[in-house]
Each structure stands twice: as structure tokens, then as C-alpha cells.
mmCIF file of C-alpha atoms in Angstrom:
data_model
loop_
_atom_site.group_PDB
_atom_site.id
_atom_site.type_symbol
_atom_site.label_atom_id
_atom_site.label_comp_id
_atom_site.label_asym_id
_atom_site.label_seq_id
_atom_site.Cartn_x
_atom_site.Cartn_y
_atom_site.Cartn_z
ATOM 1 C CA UNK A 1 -0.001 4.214 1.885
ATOM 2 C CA UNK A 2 -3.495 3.014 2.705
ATOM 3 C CA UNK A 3 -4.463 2.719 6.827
ATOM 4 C CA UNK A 4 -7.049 1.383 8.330
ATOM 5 C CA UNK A 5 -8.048 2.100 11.974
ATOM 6 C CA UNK A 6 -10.330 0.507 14.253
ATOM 7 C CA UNK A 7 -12.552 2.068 16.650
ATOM 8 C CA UNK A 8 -14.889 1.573 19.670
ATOM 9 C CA UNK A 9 -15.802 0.210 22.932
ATOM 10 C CA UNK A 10 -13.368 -1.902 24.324
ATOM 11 C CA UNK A 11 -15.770 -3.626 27.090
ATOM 12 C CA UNK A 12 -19.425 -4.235 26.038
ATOM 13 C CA UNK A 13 -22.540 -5.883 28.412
ATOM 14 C CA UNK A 14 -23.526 -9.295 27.503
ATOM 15 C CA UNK A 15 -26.530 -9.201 25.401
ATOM 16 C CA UNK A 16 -25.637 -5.465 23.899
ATOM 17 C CA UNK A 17 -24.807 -4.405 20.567
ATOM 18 C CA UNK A 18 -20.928 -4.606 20.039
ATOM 19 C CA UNK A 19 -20.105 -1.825 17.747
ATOM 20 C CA UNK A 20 -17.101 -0.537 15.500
ATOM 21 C CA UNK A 21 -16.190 1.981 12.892
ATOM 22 C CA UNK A 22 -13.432 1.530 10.696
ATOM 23 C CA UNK A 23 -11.681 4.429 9.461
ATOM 24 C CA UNK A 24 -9.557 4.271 6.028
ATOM 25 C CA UNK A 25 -7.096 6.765 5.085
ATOM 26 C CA UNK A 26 -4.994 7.194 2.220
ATOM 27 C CA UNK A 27 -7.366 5.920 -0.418
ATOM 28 C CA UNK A 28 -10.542 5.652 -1.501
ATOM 29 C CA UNK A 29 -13.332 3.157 -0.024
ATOM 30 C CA UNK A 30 -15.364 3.398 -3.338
ATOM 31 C CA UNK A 31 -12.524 1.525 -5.270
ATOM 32 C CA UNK A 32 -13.818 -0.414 -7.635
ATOM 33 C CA UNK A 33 -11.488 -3.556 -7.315
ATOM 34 C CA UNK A 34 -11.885 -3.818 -3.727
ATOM 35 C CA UNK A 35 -14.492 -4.870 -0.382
ATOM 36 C CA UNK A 36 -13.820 -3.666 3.027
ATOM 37 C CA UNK A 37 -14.607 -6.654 5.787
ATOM 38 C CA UNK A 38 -14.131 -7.234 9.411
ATOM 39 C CA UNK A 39 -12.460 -10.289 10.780
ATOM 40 C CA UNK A 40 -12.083 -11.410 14.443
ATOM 41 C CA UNK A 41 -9.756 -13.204 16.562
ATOM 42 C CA UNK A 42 -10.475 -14.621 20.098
ATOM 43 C CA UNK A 43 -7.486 -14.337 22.450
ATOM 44 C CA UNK A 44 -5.051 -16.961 21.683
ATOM 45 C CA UNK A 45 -6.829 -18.848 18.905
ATOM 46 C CA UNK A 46 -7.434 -18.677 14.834
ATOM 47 C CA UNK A 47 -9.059 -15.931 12.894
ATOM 48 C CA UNK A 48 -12.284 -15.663 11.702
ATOM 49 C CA UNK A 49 -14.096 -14.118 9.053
ATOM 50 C CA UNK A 50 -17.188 -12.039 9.942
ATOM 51 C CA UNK A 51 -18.522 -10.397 6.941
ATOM 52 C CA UNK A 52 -17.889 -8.112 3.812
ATOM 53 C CA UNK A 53 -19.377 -4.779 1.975
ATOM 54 C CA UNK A 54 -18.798 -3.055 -1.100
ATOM 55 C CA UNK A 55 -18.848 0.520 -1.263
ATOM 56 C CA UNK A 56 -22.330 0.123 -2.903
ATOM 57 C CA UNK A 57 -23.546 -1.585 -0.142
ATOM 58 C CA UNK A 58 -24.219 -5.520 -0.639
ATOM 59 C CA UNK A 59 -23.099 -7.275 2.229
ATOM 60 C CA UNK A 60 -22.165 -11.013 2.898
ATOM 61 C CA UNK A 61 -22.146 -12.083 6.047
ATOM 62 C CA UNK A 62 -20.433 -15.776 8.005
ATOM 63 C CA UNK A 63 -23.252 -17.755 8.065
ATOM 64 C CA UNK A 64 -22.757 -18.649 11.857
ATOM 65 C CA UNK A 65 -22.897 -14.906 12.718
ATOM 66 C CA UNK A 66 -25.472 -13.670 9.807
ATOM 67 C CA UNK A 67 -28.448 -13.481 12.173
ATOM 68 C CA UNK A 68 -26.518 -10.725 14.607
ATOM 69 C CA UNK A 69 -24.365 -8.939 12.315
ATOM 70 C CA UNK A 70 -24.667 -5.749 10.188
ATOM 71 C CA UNK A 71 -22.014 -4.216 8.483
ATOM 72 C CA UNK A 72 -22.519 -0.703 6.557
ATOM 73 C CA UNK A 73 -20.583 1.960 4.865
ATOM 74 C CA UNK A 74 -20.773 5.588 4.911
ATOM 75 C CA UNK A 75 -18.743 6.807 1.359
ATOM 76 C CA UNK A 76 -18.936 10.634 2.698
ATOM 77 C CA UNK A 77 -16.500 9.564 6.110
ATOM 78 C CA UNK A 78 -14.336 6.814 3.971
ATOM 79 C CA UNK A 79 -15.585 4.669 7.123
ATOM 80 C CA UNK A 80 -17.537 1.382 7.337
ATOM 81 C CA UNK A 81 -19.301 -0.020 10.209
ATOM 82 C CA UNK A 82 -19.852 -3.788 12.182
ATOM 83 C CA UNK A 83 -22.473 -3.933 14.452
ATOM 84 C CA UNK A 84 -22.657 -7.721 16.075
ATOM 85 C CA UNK A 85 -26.013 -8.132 18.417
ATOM 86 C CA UNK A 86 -26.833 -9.808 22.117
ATOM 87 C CA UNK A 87 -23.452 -10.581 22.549
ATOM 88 C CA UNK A 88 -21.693 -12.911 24.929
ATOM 89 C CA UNK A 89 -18.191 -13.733 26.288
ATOM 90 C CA UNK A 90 -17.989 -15.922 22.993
ATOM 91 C CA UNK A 91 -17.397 -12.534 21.125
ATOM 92 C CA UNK A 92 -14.427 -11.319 23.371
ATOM 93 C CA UNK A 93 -11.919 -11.304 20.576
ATOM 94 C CA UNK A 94 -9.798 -8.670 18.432
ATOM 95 C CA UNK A 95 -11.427 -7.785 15.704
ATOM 96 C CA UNK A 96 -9.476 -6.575 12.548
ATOM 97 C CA UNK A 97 -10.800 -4.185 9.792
ATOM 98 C CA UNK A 98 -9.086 -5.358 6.632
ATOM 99 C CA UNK A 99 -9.434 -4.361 2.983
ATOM 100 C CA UNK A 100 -10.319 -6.814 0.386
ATOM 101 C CA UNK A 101 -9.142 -7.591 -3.083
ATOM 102 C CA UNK A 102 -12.419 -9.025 -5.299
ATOM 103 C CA UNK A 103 -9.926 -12.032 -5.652
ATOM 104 C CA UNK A 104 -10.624 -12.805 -2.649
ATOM 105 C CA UNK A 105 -7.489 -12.012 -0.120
ATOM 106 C CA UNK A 106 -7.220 -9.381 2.533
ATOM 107 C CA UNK A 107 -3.992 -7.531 1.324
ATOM 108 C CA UNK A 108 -4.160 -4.645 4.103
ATOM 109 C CA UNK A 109 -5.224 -4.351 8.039
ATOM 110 C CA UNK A 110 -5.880 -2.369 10.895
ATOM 111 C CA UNK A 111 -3.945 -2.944 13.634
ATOM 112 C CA UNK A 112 -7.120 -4.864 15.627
ATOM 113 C CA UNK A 113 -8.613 -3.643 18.691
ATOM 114 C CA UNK A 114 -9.828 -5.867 21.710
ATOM 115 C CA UNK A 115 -13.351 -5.659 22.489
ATOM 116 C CA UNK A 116 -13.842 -7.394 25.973
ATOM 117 C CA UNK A 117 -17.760 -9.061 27.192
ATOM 118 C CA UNK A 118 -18.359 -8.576 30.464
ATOM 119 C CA UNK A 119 -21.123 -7.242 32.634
ATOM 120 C CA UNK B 1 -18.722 -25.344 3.764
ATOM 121 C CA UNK B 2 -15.454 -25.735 2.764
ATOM 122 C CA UNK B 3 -13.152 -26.590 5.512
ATOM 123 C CA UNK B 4 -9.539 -25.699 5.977
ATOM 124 C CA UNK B 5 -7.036 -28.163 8.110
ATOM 125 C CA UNK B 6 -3.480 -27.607 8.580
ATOM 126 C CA UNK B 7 -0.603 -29.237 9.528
ATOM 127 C CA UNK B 8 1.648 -29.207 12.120
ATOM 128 C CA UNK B 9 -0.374 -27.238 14.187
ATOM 129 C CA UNK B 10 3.250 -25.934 14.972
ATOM 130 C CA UNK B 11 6.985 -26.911 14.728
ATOM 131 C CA UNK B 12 10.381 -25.777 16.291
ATOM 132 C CA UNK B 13 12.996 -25.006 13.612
ATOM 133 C CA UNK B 14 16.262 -23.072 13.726
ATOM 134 C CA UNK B 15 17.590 -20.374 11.468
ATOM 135 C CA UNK B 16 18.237 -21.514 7.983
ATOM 136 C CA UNK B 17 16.145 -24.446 7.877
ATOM 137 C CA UNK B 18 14.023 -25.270 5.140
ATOM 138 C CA UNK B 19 9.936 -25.285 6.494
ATOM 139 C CA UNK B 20 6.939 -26.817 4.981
ATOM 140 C CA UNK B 21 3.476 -25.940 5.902
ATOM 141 C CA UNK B 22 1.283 -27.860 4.717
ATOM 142 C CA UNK B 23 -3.143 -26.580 4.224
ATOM 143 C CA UNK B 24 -5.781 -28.647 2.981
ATOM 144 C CA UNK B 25 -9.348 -27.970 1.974
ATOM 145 C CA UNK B 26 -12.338 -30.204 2.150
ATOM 146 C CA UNK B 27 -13.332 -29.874 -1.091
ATOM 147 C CA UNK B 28 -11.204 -29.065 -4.027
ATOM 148 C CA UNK B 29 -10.958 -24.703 -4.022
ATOM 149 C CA UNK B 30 -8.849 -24.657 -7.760
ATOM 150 C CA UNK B 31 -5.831 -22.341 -6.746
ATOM 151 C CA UNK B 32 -7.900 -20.215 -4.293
ATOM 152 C CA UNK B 33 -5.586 -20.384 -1.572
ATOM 153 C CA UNK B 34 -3.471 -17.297 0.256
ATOM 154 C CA UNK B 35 -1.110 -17.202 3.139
ATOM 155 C CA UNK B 36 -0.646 -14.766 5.719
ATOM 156 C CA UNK B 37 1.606 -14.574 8.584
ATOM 157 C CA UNK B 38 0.927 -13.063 12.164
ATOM 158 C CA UNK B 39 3.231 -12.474 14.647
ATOM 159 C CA UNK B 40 2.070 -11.828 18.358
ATOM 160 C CA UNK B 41 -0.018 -8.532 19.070
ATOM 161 C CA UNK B 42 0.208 -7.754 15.401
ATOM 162 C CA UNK B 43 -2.238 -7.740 12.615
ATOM 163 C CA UNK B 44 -1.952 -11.019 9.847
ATOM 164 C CA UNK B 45 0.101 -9.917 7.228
ATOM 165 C CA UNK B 46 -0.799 -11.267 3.002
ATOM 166 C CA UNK B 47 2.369 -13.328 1.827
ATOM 167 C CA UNK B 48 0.865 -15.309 -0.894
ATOM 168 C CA UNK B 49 -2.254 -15.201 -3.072
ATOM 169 C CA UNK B 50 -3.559 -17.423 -5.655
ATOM 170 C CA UNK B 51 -1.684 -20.214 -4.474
ATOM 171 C CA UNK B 52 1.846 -19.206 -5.609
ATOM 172 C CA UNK B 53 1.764 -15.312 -5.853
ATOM 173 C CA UNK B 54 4.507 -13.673 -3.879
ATOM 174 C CA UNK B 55 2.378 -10.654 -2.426
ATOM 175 C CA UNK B 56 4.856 -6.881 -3.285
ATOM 176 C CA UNK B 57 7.793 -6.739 -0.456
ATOM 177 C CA UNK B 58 7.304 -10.226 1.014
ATOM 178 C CA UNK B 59 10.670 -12.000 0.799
ATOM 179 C CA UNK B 60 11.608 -14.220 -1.925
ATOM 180 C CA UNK B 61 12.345 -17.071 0.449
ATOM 181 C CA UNK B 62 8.680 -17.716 0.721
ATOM 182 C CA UNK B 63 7.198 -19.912 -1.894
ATOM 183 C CA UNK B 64 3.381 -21.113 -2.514
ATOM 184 C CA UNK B 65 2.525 -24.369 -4.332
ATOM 185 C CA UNK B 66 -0.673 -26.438 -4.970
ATOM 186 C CA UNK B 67 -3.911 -26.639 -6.549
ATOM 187 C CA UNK B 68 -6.748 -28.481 -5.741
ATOM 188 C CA UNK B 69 -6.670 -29.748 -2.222
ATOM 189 C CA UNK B 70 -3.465 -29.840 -1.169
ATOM 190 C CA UNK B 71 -1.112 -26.176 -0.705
ATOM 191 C CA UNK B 72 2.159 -25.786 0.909
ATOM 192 C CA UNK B 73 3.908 -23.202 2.127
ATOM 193 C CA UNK B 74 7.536 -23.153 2.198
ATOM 194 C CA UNK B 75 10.385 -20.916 4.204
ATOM 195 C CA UNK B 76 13.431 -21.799 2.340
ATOM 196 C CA UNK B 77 16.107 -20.578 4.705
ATOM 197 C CA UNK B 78 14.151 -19.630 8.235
ATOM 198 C CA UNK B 79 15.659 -16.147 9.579
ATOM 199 C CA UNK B 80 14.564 -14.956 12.661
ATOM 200 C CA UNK B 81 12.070 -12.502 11.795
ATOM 201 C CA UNK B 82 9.560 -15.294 10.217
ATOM 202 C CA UNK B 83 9.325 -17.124 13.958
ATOM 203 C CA UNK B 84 5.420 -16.394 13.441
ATOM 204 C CA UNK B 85 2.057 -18.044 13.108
ATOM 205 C CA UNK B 86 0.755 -19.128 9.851
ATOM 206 C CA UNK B 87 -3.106 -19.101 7.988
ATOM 207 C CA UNK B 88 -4.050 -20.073 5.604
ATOM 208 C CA UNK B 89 -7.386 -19.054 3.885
ATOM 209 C CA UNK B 90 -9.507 -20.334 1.106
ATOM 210 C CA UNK B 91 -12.079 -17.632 -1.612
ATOM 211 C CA UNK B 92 -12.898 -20.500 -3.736
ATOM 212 C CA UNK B 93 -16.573 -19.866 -2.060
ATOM 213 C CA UNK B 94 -15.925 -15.747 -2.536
ATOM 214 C CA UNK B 95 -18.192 -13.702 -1.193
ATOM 215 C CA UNK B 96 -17.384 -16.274 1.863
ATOM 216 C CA UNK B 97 -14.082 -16.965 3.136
ATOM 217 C CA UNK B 98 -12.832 -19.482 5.962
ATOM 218 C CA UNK B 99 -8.997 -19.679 7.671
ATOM 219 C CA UNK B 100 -7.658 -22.292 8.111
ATOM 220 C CA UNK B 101 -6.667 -22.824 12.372
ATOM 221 C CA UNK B 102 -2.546 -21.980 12.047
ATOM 222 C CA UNK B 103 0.731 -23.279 12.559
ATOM 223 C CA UNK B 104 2.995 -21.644 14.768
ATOM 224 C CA UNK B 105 6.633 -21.815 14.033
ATOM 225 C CA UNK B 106 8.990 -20.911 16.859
ATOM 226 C CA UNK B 107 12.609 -21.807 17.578
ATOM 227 C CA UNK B 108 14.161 -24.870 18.315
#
């Protein structure tokens, strides 16, 4: 059964670099058929989509967050990475590791993890 | 950008009623539509892709329909596990995907 886990700070500085590591187990991150993205969720409202790899490495990034995001994979640790810049309280949310079919739904999910801005 | 709306925003039913949720895109998005479910302090879960697909282990008492515009999603007898709150999300514009904002359904 494939897992994904999120990991990282759970409080970050406004204006640091928020960052997280996603962890899959229990299948393979270079599958062909699938992306690996990162969605978010501030506390008590709707989800949002931050951005997408594939194992190969193109990325695609929300166009409201594409100036301070980066999102990379490492193939070797079955892990991928989101890195959001200067952030603010704005980015207090859960964020979610998911993967994602090429047709274009998220069919599995970490369990989230709340990452908290504030000096 | 295509836009996602949905209505209600949420609803009160009881167990064994019939619920419609209702999503609608800005722009037309073909049958690129899917459904997920969250419940509170859990991750979303994938009930329904490609409009009408039933995703493997979701109940058959969940149902997709549209095209176009206009999707629904419908609970045909409530129980009292699915007291949850409801996305949408369009990947008509794959590699870029938007939810819509939810519909919470809790009891009456």
C-alpha cells in the first residue's frame, strides 16, 4: 500500500524559507503514470494547489505562488521536496504531499502536517 | 484561470437522505472534474474522477454526473460516516489544477 509522509518544521520566521520533504513508501516515485505535488490548506478554509514534479524533474508551479516556490525530487531517497520563500502568516496552513495520476486527480495523501509563521 | 464555485457552501441532512452537491466551472473543463471528501484533521480522500468514476473502495452510494460546466455529486442514502466536507477540483488546465471552496455536510 503506497504512504506518503510529510516532514519538517512546524514553526518557521516570517520572511524564511518554509521547507518539507516528502517521503513515499511502498512504491516507486519514478512511476511512469504518475506526478508527486504538494497541496496546502490554511486552518479552517479550502485547499489549495501548490505545485507538481515528475520524477524527471519538470515542475509546474500555482501561478500565485510560482515566484517563491521550488519543488524537487531526489529518485535515490523515493523523496521529493517544497521549498516556499519569505514567508508570512498567509502561509500558516497544512500542507499535504499527495501523489498524482497524469489524469489529473490526487488518488493518495499524506496525512498533512501544520507548518505555523510566527517570529 | 478556470474558476471553481460550489453550492451550498454546506447543508444539514439526516441519515438516509438523498444529497446533491452541486460544482461549477467558469469555463467549460469537458469531464475533468473529481471529488474528494475530507473529514476534520484528516487528509481529502479521491471519490470520483473523470466526472462519474467511482474511485476502488469508495461506496456505491456515491454517484458523479456532468460535463461541461455543471457536475453534481450525489449521496444517495447519507450514513453517518459521509458527515464530511466536500471539493471539488478541476485538470481540464493539467499541469494546473484549482479546488473548488467546499461544502460541508453535517447533521440535521
Amino acid at each position: 500500500q503506497l504512504q506518503l509522509e510529510e516532514s519538517g518544521p512546524g514553526l518557521v520566521k516570517p520572511s524564511e524559507t518554509l521547507s518539507l520533504t516528502c517521503t513515499v513508501s511502498g512504491g516507486s516515485i519514478t512511476s511512469s503514470r504518475h506526478y508527486w505535488g504538494w497541496i496546502r490548506q490554511p486552518p479552517g478554509k479550502g485547499l489549495e494547489w501548490i505545485g507538481s514534479i515528475y520524477y524527471r524533474g519538470s515542475t509546474y508551479y500555482n501561478p500565485s505562488l510560482k515566484s517563491r516556490v521550488t519543488i524537487s525530487v531526489d529518485t535515490s531517497k523515493n523523496q521529493f521536496s517544497l521549498k516556499l520563500s519569505s514567508v508570512t502568516a498567509a502561509d500558516t496552513a497544512v500542507y499535504y504531499c499527495a501523489r498524482l495520476d497524469t489524469r489529473g486527480w490526487f488518488d493518495y495523501w499524506g496525512q498533512g502536517t501544520l507548518v505555523t509563521v510566527s517570529s | 484561470d478556470i474558476q471553481m464555485t460550489q453550492s451550498p457552501s454546506s447543508l444539514s441532512a439526516s441519515v438516509g437522505d438523498r444529497v446533491t452537491i452541486t460544482c461549477r466551472a467558469s469555463q467549460s473543463i469537458s469531464s475533468y472534474l473529481n471529488w474528494y471528501q475530507q473529514k476534520p484533521g484528516k487528509a481529502p480522500k479521491l471519490l470520483i474522477y473523470a466526472a462519474s468514476s467511482l474511485q476502488s473502495g469508495v461506496p456505491s452510494r456515491f454517484g458523479g454526473r456532468g460535463s461541461g460546466t455543471d457536475f453534481t455529486l450525489t449521496i444517495s442514502s447519507l450514513q453517518p460516516e459521509d458527515f464530511a466536507t466536500y471539493y471539488c477540483q478541476q485538470s481540464y488546465s493539467t499541469p494546473l489544477f484549482t479546488f473548488g471552496p467546499g461544502t460541508k455536510v453535517d447533521i440535521k
